[in-house]
mmCIF file of C-alpha atoms and ligand atoms in Angstrom:
data_model
loop_
_atom_site.group_PDB
_atom_site.id
_atom_site.type_symbol
_atom_site.label_atom_id
_atom_site.label_comp_id
_atom_site.label_asym_id
_atom_site.label_seq_id
_atom_site.Cartn_x
_atom_site.Cartn_y
_atom_site.Cartn_z
ATOM 1 C CA MET A 26 0.000 0.000 0.000
ATOM 2 C CA PRO A 27 1.726 3.242 -1.093
ATOM 3 C CA GLY A 28 0.309 5.375 1.676
ATOM 4 C CA SER A 29 -2.615 7.180 3.201
ATOM 5 C CA ARG A 30 -4.012 10.673 3.167
ATOM 6 C CA ILE A 31 -6.246 12.784 5.358
ATOM 7 C CA THR A 32 -9.562 13.115 3.557
ATOM 8 C CA ALA A 33 -11.495 15.089 6.183
ATOM 9 C CA VAL A 34 -11.086 16.888 9.499
ATOM 10 C CA GLY A 35 -13.460 18.140 12.195
ATOM 11 C CA HIS A 36 -13.265 19.830 15.555
ATOM 12 C CA TYR A 37 -15.251 20.665 18.646
ATOM 13 C CA GLN A 38 -14.872 23.305 21.350
ATOM 14 C CA PRO A 39 -17.059 23.783 24.415
ATOM 15 C CA THR A 40 -19.294 26.851 24.378
ATOM 16 C CA ARG A 41 -17.969 28.516 27.549
ATOM 17 C CA VAL A 42 -15.324 31.161 26.822
ATOM 18 C CA LEU A 43 -12.961 32.083 29.663
ATOM 19 C CA THR A 44 -11.263 35.448 29.106
ATOM 20 C CA ASN A 45 -8.087 36.822 30.635
ATOM 21 C CA ASP A 46 -10.196 39.329 32.547
ATOM 22 C CA ASP A 47 -12.215 36.426 33.982
ATOM 23 C CA LEU A 48 -8.958 34.841 35.164
ATOM 24 C CA ALA A 49 -7.862 38.113 36.740
ATOM 25 C CA THR A 50 -10.839 37.783 39.109
ATOM 26 C CA MET A 51 -9.623 34.321 40.142
ATOM 27 C CA VAL A 52 -5.829 34.735 40.523
ATOM 28 C CA ASP A 53 -3.299 37.583 40.667
ATOM 29 C CA THR A 54 -2.827 38.104 36.915
ATOM 30 C CA SER A 55 -3.805 40.494 34.144
ATOM 31 C CA ASP A 56 -4.837 40.481 30.502
ATOM 32 C CA GLU A 57 -1.658 42.413 29.745
ATOM 33 C CA TRP A 58 0.666 39.799 31.370
ATOM 34 C CA ILE A 59 -1.041 36.838 29.744
ATOM 35 C CA ARG A 60 -1.074 38.362 26.252
ATOM 36 C CA ARG A 61 2.538 39.580 26.475
ATOM 37 C CA ARG A 62 3.991 36.289 27.763
ATOM 38 C CA THR A 63 1.762 33.799 25.904
ATOM 39 C CA GLY A 64 -0.351 35.549 23.246
ATOM 40 C CA ILE A 65 -3.450 33.882 24.699
ATOM 41 C CA ALA A 66 -6.645 35.973 24.802
ATOM 42 C CA THR A 67 -9.335 33.350 25.495
ATOM 43 C CA ARG A 68 -9.776 29.625 26.027
ATOM 44 C CA ARG A 69 -12.813 27.293 26.022
ATOM 45 C CA ILE A 70 -13.774 25.383 29.160
ATOM 46 C CA ALA A 71 -15.945 22.260 29.112
ATOM 47 C CA ALA A 72 -19.041 21.936 31.285
ATOM 48 C CA THR A 73 -18.641 19.860 34.447
ATOM 49 C CA ASP A 74 -20.664 17.018 32.956
ATOM 50 C CA GLU A 75 -19.003 17.230 29.526
ATOM 51 C CA SER A 76 -16.435 14.445 29.265
ATOM 52 C CA VAL A 77 -13.363 13.774 27.166
ATOM 53 C CA THR A 78 -15.446 11.133 25.371
ATOM 54 C CA ASP A 79 -18.244 13.644 24.631
ATOM 55 C CA MET A 80 -15.782 16.068 23.033
ATOM 56 C CA ALA A 81 -14.036 13.290 21.100
ATOM 57 C CA VAL A 82 -17.383 12.062 19.741
ATOM 58 C CA ALA A 83 -18.343 15.576 18.648
ATOM 59 C CA ALA A 84 -15.092 16.149 16.713
ATOM 60 C CA ALA A 85 -14.926 12.612 15.297
ATOM 61 C CA SER A 86 -18.535 12.654 14.074
ATOM 62 C CA ARG A 87 -17.879 15.918 12.215
ATOM 63 C CA ALA A 88 -14.769 14.508 10.545
ATOM 64 C CA LEU A 89 -16.599 11.291 9.666
ATOM 65 C CA ALA A 90 -19.558 13.198 8.167
ATOM 66 C CA ALA A 91 -17.171 15.358 6.132
ATOM 67 C CA SER A 92 -15.412 12.240 4.803
ATOM 68 C CA GLY A 93 -18.667 10.817 3.434
ATOM 69 C CA LEU A 94 -17.689 7.345 4.682
ATOM 70 C CA GLU A 95 -20.143 4.957 6.283
ATOM 71 C CA PRO A 96 -19.087 4.207 9.894
ATOM 72 C CA ALA A 97 -18.611 0.527 8.981
ATOM 73 C CA ARG A 98 -15.686 1.448 6.699
ATOM 74 C CA ILE A 99 -13.532 2.667 9.630
ATOM 75 C CA GLY A 100 -11.159 -0.156 10.530
ATOM 76 C CA LEU A 101 -9.105 1.676 13.154
ATOM 77 C CA ILE A 102 -9.796 4.410 15.672
ATOM 78 C CA THR A 103 -7.204 5.878 18.000
ATOM 79 C CA VAL A 104 -7.658 8.693 20.504
ATOM 80 C CA ALA A 105 -4.700 10.744 21.728
ATOM 81 C CA THR A 106 -5.257 12.174 25.193
ATOM 82 C CA CYS A 107 -3.587 12.503 28.553
ATOM 83 C CA THR A 108 -6.614 13.780 30.471
ATOM 84 C CA ALA A 109 -9.026 10.860 30.157
ATOM 85 C CA ILE A 110 -10.279 9.692 33.537
ATOM 86 C CA ASP A 111 -11.587 6.434 32.054
ATOM 87 C CA ARG A 112 -8.844 3.889 31.648
ATOM 88 C CA CYS A 113 -11.006 0.995 30.515
ATOM 89 C CA PRO A 114 -12.850 0.823 28.224
ATOM 90 C CA SER A 115 -10.640 3.188 26.264
ATOM 91 C CA ILE A 116 -11.982 6.504 24.984
ATOM 92 C CA ALA A 117 -11.495 5.137 21.458
ATOM 93 C CA ALA A 118 -13.717 2.134 22.228
ATOM 94 C CA GLN A 119 -16.373 4.427 23.704
ATOM 95 C CA VAL A 120 -16.274 6.737 20.683
ATOM 96 C CA ALA A 121 -16.483 3.737 18.350
ATOM 97 C CA GLY A 122 -19.605 2.569 20.187
ATOM 98 C CA ARG A 123 -21.274 5.980 20.051
ATOM 99 C CA LEU A 124 -20.492 6.480 16.361
ATOM 100 C CA GLY A 125 -21.658 2.983 15.435
ATOM 101 C CA LEU A 126 -18.324 1.673 14.138
ATOM 102 C CA PRO A 127 -19.017 -2.077 14.141
ATOM 103 C CA ALA A 128 -15.577 -3.700 14.558
ATOM 104 C CA PRO A 129 -12.600 -1.323 14.497
ATOM 105 C CA VAL A 130 -9.343 -1.852 16.351
ATOM 106 C CA ALA A 131 -9.715 0.840 19.010
ATOM 107 C CA PHE A 132 -7.062 2.153 21.386
ATOM 108 C CA ASP A 133 -5.955 5.286 23.211
ATOM 109 C CA LEU A 134 -2.496 6.735 22.944
ATOM 110 C CA ASN A 135 -0.808 8.997 25.475
ATOM 111 C CA ASN A 136 2.148 10.969 24.236
ATOM 112 C CA GLY A 137 1.246 14.257 25.905
ATOM 113 C CA CYS A 138 0.860 17.186 23.562
ATOM 114 C CA ALA A 139 2.619 15.220 20.787
ATOM 115 C CA GLY A 140 -0.157 12.615 20.958
ATOM 116 C CA PHE A 141 -2.126 13.544 17.838
ATOM 117 C CA CYS A 142 0.887 13.600 15.479
ATOM 118 C CA THR A 143 2.087 10.327 17.029
ATOM 119 C CA ALA A 144 -1.336 8.719 16.573
ATOM 120 C CA LEU A 145 -1.516 10.027 13.006
ATOM 121 C CA ALA A 146 1.785 8.288 12.220
ATOM 122 C CA CYS A 147 0.590 5.027 13.835
ATOM 123 C CA ALA A 148 -2.649 5.075 11.832
ATOM 124 C CA ASP A 149 -0.731 5.845 8.627
ATOM 125 C CA HIS A 150 1.626 2.939 9.341
ATOM 126 C CA ALA A 151 -1.330 0.604 9.947
ATOM 127 C CA ILE A 152 -2.848 1.582 6.605
ATOM 128 C CA ARG A 153 0.509 1.172 4.832
ATOM 129 C CA ALA A 154 0.741 -2.315 6.365
ATOM 130 C CA ASN A 155 -2.693 -3.037 4.861
ATOM 131 C CA THR A 156 -4.264 -3.759 8.262
ATOM 132 C CA ALA A 157 -6.897 -1.039 7.758
ATOM 133 C CA GLN A 158 -8.240 0.922 4.792
ATOM 134 C CA HIS A 159 -9.761 3.840 6.693
ATOM 135 C CA ALA A 160 -8.907 5.233 10.130
ATOM 136 C CA LEU A 161 -10.162 7.860 12.529
ATOM 137 C CA VAL A 162 -7.579 9.759 14.593
ATOM 138 C CA VAL A 163 -8.708 12.046 17.418
ATOM 139 C CA GLY A 164 -6.841 14.449 19.715
ATOM 140 C CA VAL A 165 -8.877 15.495 22.751
ATOM 141 C CA GLU A 166 -8.228 17.042 26.150
ATOM 142 C CA LYS A 167 -10.185 18.303 29.106
ATOM 143 C CA MET A 168 -7.271 20.274 30.553
ATOM 144 C CA SER A 169 -9.657 22.074 32.917
ATOM 145 C CA ASP A 170 -9.927 18.786 34.856
ATOM 146 C CA VAL A 171 -6.180 18.819 35.558
ATOM 147 C CA THR A 172 -5.829 22.554 36.161
ATOM 148 C CA ASP A 173 -4.989 24.019 39.551
ATOM 149 C CA TRP A 174 -7.269 27.066 39.340
ATOM 150 C CA GLY A 175 -5.327 28.727 42.140
ATOM 151 C CA ASP A 176 -1.967 28.557 40.318
ATOM 152 C CA ARG A 177 -1.524 31.610 38.094
ATOM 153 C CA ARG A 178 1.589 30.120 36.457
ATOM 154 C CA THR A 179 -0.462 27.395 34.759
ATOM 155 C CA CYS A 180 -4.211 28.096 34.890
ATOM 156 C CA VAL A 181 -3.930 30.934 32.367
ATOM 157 C CA LEU A 182 -2.429 28.631 29.749
ATOM 158 C CA LEU A 183 -4.861 25.755 29.327
ATOM 159 C CA GLY A 184 -8.102 25.038 27.451
ATOM 160 C CA ASP A 185 -10.415 22.188 26.416
ATOM 161 C CA GLY A 186 -11.345 20.835 22.982
ATOM 162 C CA ALA A 187 -10.987 18.144 20.358
ATOM 163 C CA GLY A 188 -9.930 17.688 16.750
ATOM 164 C CA ALA A 189 -10.183 14.673 14.468
ATOM 165 C CA ALA A 190 -9.035 13.417 11.076
ATOM 166 C CA VAL A 191 -10.190 10.630 8.760
ATOM 167 C CA LEU A 192 -7.396 8.812 6.898
ATOM 168 C CA SER A 193 -7.872 6.616 3.855
ATOM 169 C CA ALA A 194 -5.519 4.396 1.859
ATOM 170 C CA ALA A 195 -4.228 6.207 -1.212
ATOM 171 C CA ASP A 196 -2.137 5.534 -4.313
ATOM 172 C CA SER A 197 0.271 8.310 -3.335
ATOM 173 C CA ALA A 198 1.431 9.211 0.157
ATOM 174 C CA GLY A 199 -0.453 12.185 1.572
ATOM 175 C CA ILE A 200 1.140 11.774 4.988
ATOM 176 C CA GLY A 201 4.920 12.093 4.975
ATOM 177 C CA PRO A 202 7.358 10.083 7.103
ATOM 178 C CA VAL A 203 7.198 11.097 10.737
ATOM 179 C CA ALA A 204 10.068 12.746 12.610
ATOM 180 C CA TRP A 205 9.600 11.715 16.215
ATOM 181 C CA GLY A 206 11.442 11.034 19.451
ATOM 182 C CA SER A 207 11.809 12.105 23.057
ATOM 183 C CA ASP A 208 14.303 13.454 25.578
ATOM 184 C CA PRO A 209 13.766 11.474 28.808
ATOM 185 C CA THR A 210 16.435 13.548 30.592
ATOM 186 C CA ARG A 211 13.842 16.362 30.542
ATOM 187 C CA GLY A 212 10.987 14.008 31.352
ATOM 188 C CA ASP A 213 9.904 16.007 34.390
ATOM 189 C CA ALA A 214 9.731 19.346 32.599
ATOM 190 C CA VAL A 215 6.000 18.839 31.874
ATOM 191 C CA ARG A 216 3.947 16.612 34.138
ATOM 192 C CA LEU A 217 0.636 15.758 35.729
ATOM 193 C CA VAL A 218 1.372 15.539 39.446
ATOM 194 C CA ASP A 219 -0.566 13.766 42.213
ATOM 195 C CA GLY A 220 -1.812 10.510 40.749
ATOM 196 C CA TRP A 221 -5.575 10.036 40.624
ATOM 197 C CA HIS A 222 -6.474 13.729 40.931
ATOM 198 C CA PRO A 223 -3.582 15.239 39.033
ATOM 199 C CA SER A 224 -2.820 18.820 38.173
ATOM 200 C CA PHE A 225 -0.684 20.207 35.397
ATOM 201 C CA ALA A 226 2.813 21.442 36.254
ATOM 202 C CA GLN A 227 5.803 22.415 34.160
ATOM 203 C CA GLU A 228 9.208 24.075 34.169
ATOM 204 C CA GLY A 229 8.035 26.810 31.823
ATOM 205 C CA GLN A 230 11.414 28.297 30.935
ATOM 206 C CA THR A 231 13.026 24.864 30.406
ATOM 207 C CA VAL A 232 10.281 23.929 27.966
ATOM 208 C CA PHE A 233 10.411 27.340 26.288
ATOM 209 C CA ARG A 234 14.166 27.080 25.703
ATOM 210 C CA TRP A 235 13.904 23.488 24.533
ATOM 211 C CA ALA A 236 11.089 24.248 22.115
ATOM 212 C CA THR A 237 12.679 27.303 20.532
ATOM 213 C CA GLY A 238 16.057 25.530 20.384
ATOM 214 C CA GLU A 239 15.027 22.125 19.041
ATOM 215 C CA LEU A 240 11.832 22.512 17.012
ATOM 216 C CA PRO A 241 13.409 24.174 13.952
ATOM 217 C CA ALA A 242 15.686 21.161 13.395
ATOM 218 C CA ILE A 243 12.753 18.756 13.824
ATOM 219 C CA ALA A 244 10.731 20.808 11.320
ATOM 220 C CA ARG A 245 13.619 20.597 8.830
ATOM 221 C CA GLU A 246 13.902 16.847 9.393
ATOM 222 C CA ALA A 247 10.179 16.274 8.722
ATOM 223 C CA CYS A 248 10.396 18.334 5.522
ATOM 224 C CA ALA A 249 13.548 16.529 4.370
ATOM 225 C CA ARG A 250 11.867 13.163 4.959
ATOM 226 C CA ALA A 251 8.925 14.327 2.866
ATOM 227 C CA GLY A 252 11.307 15.476 0.109
ATOM 228 C CA LEU A 253 10.229 19.101 0.399
ATOM 229 C CA SER A 254 12.036 22.350 1.095
ATOM 230 C CA LEU A 255 10.645 24.632 3.800
ATOM 231 C CA SER A 256 9.744 27.240 1.195
ATOM 232 C CA GLU A 257 7.379 24.772 -0.481
ATOM 233 C CA LEU A 258 5.168 24.516 2.618
ATOM 234 C CA ALA A 259 1.750 26.132 2.251
ATOM 235 C CA GLY A 260 1.146 26.013 5.989
ATOM 236 C CA VAL A 261 2.618 25.199 9.387
ATOM 237 C CA VAL A 262 0.529 23.942 12.296
ATOM 238 C CA THR A 263 2.632 23.593 15.433
ATOM 239 C CA HIS A 264 1.476 22.640 18.905
ATOM 240 C CA GLN A 265 -0.358 25.680 20.237
ATOM 241 C CA ALA A 266 1.429 26.240 23.563
ATOM 242 C CA ASN A 267 2.609 29.825 23.383
ATOM 243 C CA LEU A 268 2.496 32.409 20.576
ATOM 244 C CA ARG A 269 6.066 33.459 21.382
ATOM 245 C CA ILE A 270 7.290 29.901 20.749
ATOM 246 C CA ILE A 271 5.352 29.690 17.466
ATOM 247 C CA ASP A 272 6.702 33.031 16.236
ATOM 248 C CA ALA A 273 10.280 32.236 17.316
ATOM 249 C CA VAL A 274 10.237 28.901 15.484
ATOM 250 C CA VAL A 275 8.687 30.422 12.356
ATOM 251 C CA ARG A 276 11.333 33.198 12.392
ATOM 252 C CA GLN A 277 14.168 30.663 12.605
ATOM 253 C CA LEU A 278 12.736 28.656 9.722
ATOM 254 C CA GLY A 279 12.791 31.755 7.490
ATOM 255 C CA LEU A 280 9.464 30.875 5.889
ATOM 256 C CA PRO A 281 8.032 33.009 3.062
ATOM 257 C CA GLU A 282 5.396 35.602 4.020
ATOM 258 C CA SER A 283 2.791 33.571 2.139
ATOM 259 C CA THR A 284 3.079 30.536 4.469
ATOM 260 C CA VAL A 285 -0.085 30.158 6.548
ATOM 261 C CA ILE A 286 0.825 29.844 10.228
ATOM 262 C CA ALA A 287 -1.677 28.455 12.743
ATOM 263 C CA ARG A 288 -2.066 30.833 15.701
ATOM 264 C CA ASP A 289 -5.164 29.297 17.268
ATOM 265 C CA VAL A 290 -3.478 29.516 20.696
ATOM 266 C CA VAL A 291 -4.710 33.121 20.813
ATOM 267 C CA GLU A 292 -8.360 32.073 20.995
ATOM 268 C CA SER A 293 -8.093 28.496 22.318
ATOM 269 C CA GLY A 294 -5.130 28.450 24.704
ATOM 270 C CA ASN A 295 -3.096 25.267 25.066
ATOM 271 C CA THR A 296 -5.298 22.212 24.448
ATOM 272 C CA SER A 297 -2.430 19.677 24.521
ATOM 273 C CA ALA A 298 -3.088 16.725 22.170
ATOM 274 C CA ALA A 299 -6.113 18.519 20.693
ATOM 275 C CA SER A 300 -4.239 21.629 19.636
ATOM 276 C CA VAL A 301 -2.819 20.511 16.266
ATOM 277 C CA PRO A 302 -5.997 18.898 14.827
ATOM 278 C CA LEU A 303 -8.120 21.734 16.251
ATOM 279 C CA ALA A 304 -5.974 24.416 14.626
ATOM 280 C CA LEU A 305 -5.734 22.478 11.339
ATOM 281 C CA SER A 306 -9.489 21.898 11.180
ATOM 282 C CA LYS A 307 -10.196 25.594 11.771
ATOM 283 C CA LEU A 308 -7.810 26.639 8.978
ATOM 284 C CA VAL A 309 -9.483 24.156 6.613
ATOM 285 C CA GLU A 310 -12.965 25.313 7.657
ATOM 286 C CA ARG A 311 -12.025 28.944 6.967
ATOM 287 C CA GLY A 312 -10.635 27.978 3.550
ATOM 288 C CA GLU A 313 -7.147 29.254 4.387
ATOM 289 C CA LEU A 314 -5.407 26.143 3.032
ATOM 290 C CA ARG A 315 -6.263 24.610 -0.322
ATOM 291 C CA THR A 316 -6.830 20.869 -0.737
ATOM 292 C CA GLY A 317 -3.578 19.051 -1.487
ATOM 293 C CA ALA A 318 -1.334 21.857 -0.214
ATOM 294 C CA PRO A 319 1.646 20.610 1.865
ATOM 295 C CA VAL A 320 1.281 21.468 5.540
ATOM 296 C CA LEU A 321 3.792 20.749 8.306
ATOM 297 C CA LEU A 322 2.316 19.434 11.556
ATOM 298 C CA LEU A 323 4.730 19.701 14.512
ATOM 299 C CA ALA A 324 3.906 18.863 18.118
ATOM 300 C CA PHE A 325 5.847 18.619 21.376
ATOM 301 C CA GLY A 326 5.116 18.178 25.056
ATOM 302 C CA GLY A 327 5.408 15.929 28.101
ATOM 303 C CA GLY A 328 8.192 13.420 27.831
ATOM 304 C CA LEU A 329 9.702 15.675 26.496
ATOM 305 C CA SER A 330 8.400 14.153 23.307
ATOM 306 C CA TRP A 331 7.907 15.347 19.771
ATOM 307 C CA ALA A 332 6.340 14.212 16.517
ATOM 308 C CA GLY A 333 5.880 15.956 13.186
ATOM 309 C CA GLN A 334 5.103 15.198 9.573
ATOM 310 C CA VAL A 335 4.159 16.920 6.334
ATOM 311 C CA ILE A 336 0.619 16.183 5.177
ATOM 312 C CA ASP A 337 -1.354 17.021 2.077
ATOM 313 C CA CYS A 338 -4.147 19.281 3.280
ATOM 314 C CA PRO A 339 -7.588 17.611 3.112
HETATM 315 N N1 LIG B 419 0.235 36.507 35.787
HETATM 316 C C1 LIG B 419 1.110 37.355 36.328
HETATM 317 N N2 LIG B 419 2.361 36.994 36.701
HETATM 318 C C2 LIG B 419 2.701 35.723 36.501
HETATM 319 C C3 LIG B 419 1.833 34.771 35.947
HETATM 320 C C4 LIG B 419 0.551 35.201 35.580
HETATM 321 N N3 LIG B 419 -0.366 34.389 35.030
HETATM 322 N N4 LIG B 419 2.471 33.589 35.863
HETATM 323 C C5 LIG B 419 3.705 33.767 36.351
HETATM 324 N N5 LIG B 419 3.828 35.053 36.747
HETATM 325 C C6 LIG B 419 5.001 35.687 37.332
HETATM 326 C C7 LIG B 419 5.885 34.701 38.068
HETATM 327 O O1 LIG B 419 5.416 34.518 39.384
HETATM 328 C C8 LIG B 419 7.207 35.382 38.011
HETATM 329 O O2 LIG B 419 7.239 36.381 38.994
HETATM 330 P P1 LIG B 419 8.584 36.632 39.870
HETATM 331 O O3 LIG B 419 9.626 37.055 38.883
HETATM 332 O O4 LIG B 419 8.167 37.696 40.812
HETATM 333 O O5 LIG B 419 8.894 35.300 40.493
HETATM 334 C C9 LIG B 419 7.201 36.109 36.642
HETATM 335 O O6 LIG B 419 5.814 36.216 36.279
HETATM 336 C C10 LIG B 419 7.932 35.365 35.557
HETATM 337 O O7 LIG B 419 7.508 34.013 35.584
HETATM 338 P P2 LIG B 419 8.081 32.970 34.538
HETATM 339 O O8 LIG B 419 7.506 31.633 34.845
HETATM 340 O O9 LIG B 419 9.564 33.100 34.501
HETATM 341 O O10 LIG B 419 7.467 33.530 33.164
HETATM 342 P P3 LIG B 419 7.831 33.159 31.691
HETATM 343 O O11 LIG B 419 8.180 34.378 30.947
HETATM 344 O O12 LIG B 419 8.769 31.989 31.607
HETATM 345 O O13 LIG B 419 6.435 32.698 31.110
HETATM 346 C C11 LIG B 419 5.351 30.656 30.482
HETATM 347 C C12 LIG B 419 5.830 31.532 31.631
HETATM 348 C C13 LIG B 419 4.303 31.435 29.702
HETATM 349 C C14 LIG B 419 4.749 29.388 31.048
HETATM 350 C C15 LIG B 419 6.525 30.309 29.547
HETATM 351 O O14 LIG B 419 7.632 29.884 30.297
HETATM 352 C C16 LIG B 419 6.186 29.246 28.535
HETATM 353 O O15 LIG B 419 5.292 29.400 27.730
HETATM 354 N N6 LIG B 419 6.944 28.150 28.514
HETATM 355 C C17 LIG B 419 6.714 27.054 27.592
HETATM 356 C C18 LIG B 419 5.620 26.186 28.059
HETATM 357 C C19 LIG B 419 5.251 25.177 26.982
HETATM 358 O O16 LIG B 419 5.484 25.365 25.820
HETATM 359 N N7 LIG B 419 4.684 24.069 27.358
HETATM 360 C C20 LIG B 419 4.331 23.122 26.328
HETATM 361 C C21 LIG B 419 4.369 21.752 26.815
HETATM 362 S S1 LIG B 419 3.117 21.399 27.966
HETATM 363 C C22 LIG B 419 1.655 21.402 27.156
HETATM 364 O O17 LIG B 419 1.603 21.809 26.067
HETATM 365 C C23 LIG B 419 0.409 20.885 27.786
#
């Protein structure tokens, strides 16, 4: 099987918008500090009774509808998340049940914020190995469940949401070879602490330095593996952690002015494994990327782990 391509995407965000001014009534912070240090203006927060599975179903059903495929055609579903409370059955199995997928292989994957790009590579590999013809890949997080709302260093950063993609076997590869790995020596730089009721913690400056130092080389590697030069990219969708990181990486890559850069972090905050598919789906929905255009996906997070690949835009 020569490869697979993304044929459709979809996303979901909760309705509740939390502004920086709202946060300033909860902790000692300000709109000015948050925008200057992170670029974030708003984030979406799920309702108390809205689960990771609910959000995953909403995004996945939109992607599936956009693909035009009958649910029975999906042979594999994988959900990337690190905030699911349910350990068994997996979120993927629950989503499969709610969408009426009759017999897919279904599993969750936790690779922190790099989870969606990792899961995308795994699904692509499964299709290349001819073990599935069509796959559904979801990135979803309810970060508000793992947020310490009294900690101004972290609560201003995070948001909830989901994004999904449908992959189908194709005669030409629409998903390039993945560049992925991890640095376990920095494994504690991003973490969920305190076991069953965890909260998000990180060494912000360590991660910032790592991301701005290492991501450009990983971006170049993903492009080289896809046989493309950086200037041929129509778009770049990085993990949406901090606008300053995105802009620093883009500057170092020396991309042409015409390259579309995802900056969804401004309105959605950091949604971990959901951030890349969410930002991609919004760009596609707004018609900012044409079908078939090469787009670099590039994610990083807890581990410290990373994964990136060039895709043909759906
Ligand atoms: N409002 C006001 N002041 C604040 C706030 C806030 N929300 N948060 C921290 N401060 C204060 C600190 O207390 C500190 O004050 P002090 O000097 O009196 O001690 C000062 O601001 C500077 O704090 P720093 O933590 O050094 O601020 P920094 O400029 O590093 O910004 C940030 C913090 C935004 C977290 C940044 O380090 C960052 O974005 N790092 C990268 C994080 C990342 O990319 N994570 C991705 C992986 S994890 C994931 O995606 C789920």
